[in-house]
Amino acid sequence: MAAKHPSSIEETHELRPRFNADGLITAVAQDAASGRILMLAHMNSDALRLTLETGVAHYWSRSSGALWKKGETSGNLQSVVEVLVDCDQDAVILKVHVSGDGNSCHTGRATCFYRVVARGGGSHRLEFAGV
Amino acid sequence: MAAKHPSSIEETHELRPRFNADGLITAVAQDAASGRILMLAHMNSDALRLTLETGVAHYWSRSSGALWKKGETSGNLQSVVEVLVDCDQDAVILKVHVSGDGNSCHTGRATCFYRVVARGGGSHRLEFAGV
């Protein structure tokens, strides 16, 4: 059953993102039309604020230690249709439309999740999903 | 364009999960039928292994510091239809069917992502998505 405490993090109407020790929340980008999950990334408070203010996805690049306007160089900007937040407010979903050639993965694919784990046997092999 | 190094983490057919400093990867559970994202959680190597071996989602509970067979007490087990891994192998998608009453969120909702950020104005308000 749903919690009965409207001020709790789960029931509040306030956006109160719970950034981790590194100042980050997790963001999942999902294609707004197909529902396909495109990528998983992280946001600091600036990235979240800019995403909400501009309607274009911004992340925090942990590898380069910098704010990252996704698609700024490739043209594959992610226009944000909807932002959802989870129960404990440490993760968000961005439902997006991708411009340019429609890719979100740095390998040149539409999605970062292009490999499926083939089950069975002692070891697991990855099969490419043909994207 | 796709990378040309078949042994690289992005192009390999080997499952080589890259656990972080805490020994975890991120897992996104997605409803296999609707495409709806249900929850975001974490897996250590045991959780991933058990998930792949049993076909039932196991996670690592960071709050309780224990392996967590999702739905073991509630009956809302997540049967895994497909597992996808991302380019750098630090995140997976579990496409699942949820048993029991079909809920995945501890608040008694189908999904943890039951609130939408309402845009505009200086502050952002969360609207419940009616789930």
GROMACS .gro file of C-alpha atoms in nm, chain A residues 49-98:
model
   50
   49ARG     CA    1   1.852   2.215  -1.359
   50LEU     CA    2   1.966   2.278  -1.717
   51THR     CA    3   1.767   1.979  -1.842
   52LEU     CA    4   1.452   2.108  -1.676
   53GLU     CA    5   1.511   2.469  -1.782
   54THR     CA    6   1.603   2.405  -2.144
   55GLY     CA    7   1.417   2.085  -2.225
   56VAL     CA    8   1.738   1.938  -2.364
   57ALA     CA    9   1.914   1.656  -2.178
   58HIS     CA   10   2.229   1.750  -1.989
   59TYR     CA   11   2.436   1.501  -1.794
   60TRP     CA   12   2.746   1.494  -1.583
   61SER     CA   13   3.028   1.310  -1.751
   62ARG     CA   14   3.210   1.114  -1.484
   63SER     CA   15   3.492   1.029  -1.725
   64SER     CA   16   3.566   1.389  -1.820
   65GLY     CA   17   3.446   1.546  -1.497
   66ALA     CA   18   3.239   1.802  -1.683
   67LEU     CA   19   2.887   1.903  -1.763
   68TRP     CA   20   2.778   1.734  -2.082
   69LYS     CA   21   2.510   1.863  -2.316
   70LYS     CA   22   2.435   1.536  -2.488
   71GLY     CA   23   2.467   1.565  -2.866
   72GLU     CA   24   2.627   1.908  -2.861
   73THR     CA   25   2.897   1.797  -3.102
   74SER     CA   26   2.716   1.512  -3.285
   75GLY     CA   27   2.388   1.697  -3.330
   76ASN     CA   28   2.204   1.410  -3.162
   77LEU     CA   29   2.041   1.627  -2.900
   78GLN     CA   30   1.785   1.467  -2.673
   79SER     CA   31   1.469   1.677  -2.650
   80VAL     CA   32   1.297   1.598  -2.325
   81VAL     CA   33   0.928   1.518  -2.348
   82GLU     CA   34   0.878   1.411  -1.987
   83VAL     CA   35   1.081   1.366  -1.669
   84LEU     CA   36   0.980   1.109  -1.409
   85VAL     CA   37   1.133   1.068  -1.066
   86ASP     CA   38   1.143   0.753  -0.860
   87CYS     CA   39   1.016   0.685  -0.509
   88ASP     CA   40   1.330   0.785  -0.323
   89GLN     CA   41   1.423   1.058  -0.571
   90ASP     CA   42   1.768   0.933  -0.655
   91ALA     CA   43   1.687   0.841  -1.016
   92VAL     CA   44   1.503   0.999  -1.305
   93ILE     CA   45   1.371   0.885  -1.640
   94LEU     CA   46   1.400   1.124  -1.931
   95LYS     CA   47   1.157   1.046  -2.208
   96VAL     CA   48   1.322   1.194  -2.514
   97HIS     CA   49   1.317   1.244  -2.886
   98VAL     CA   50   1.666   1.225  -3.033
   0.00000   0.00000   0.00000
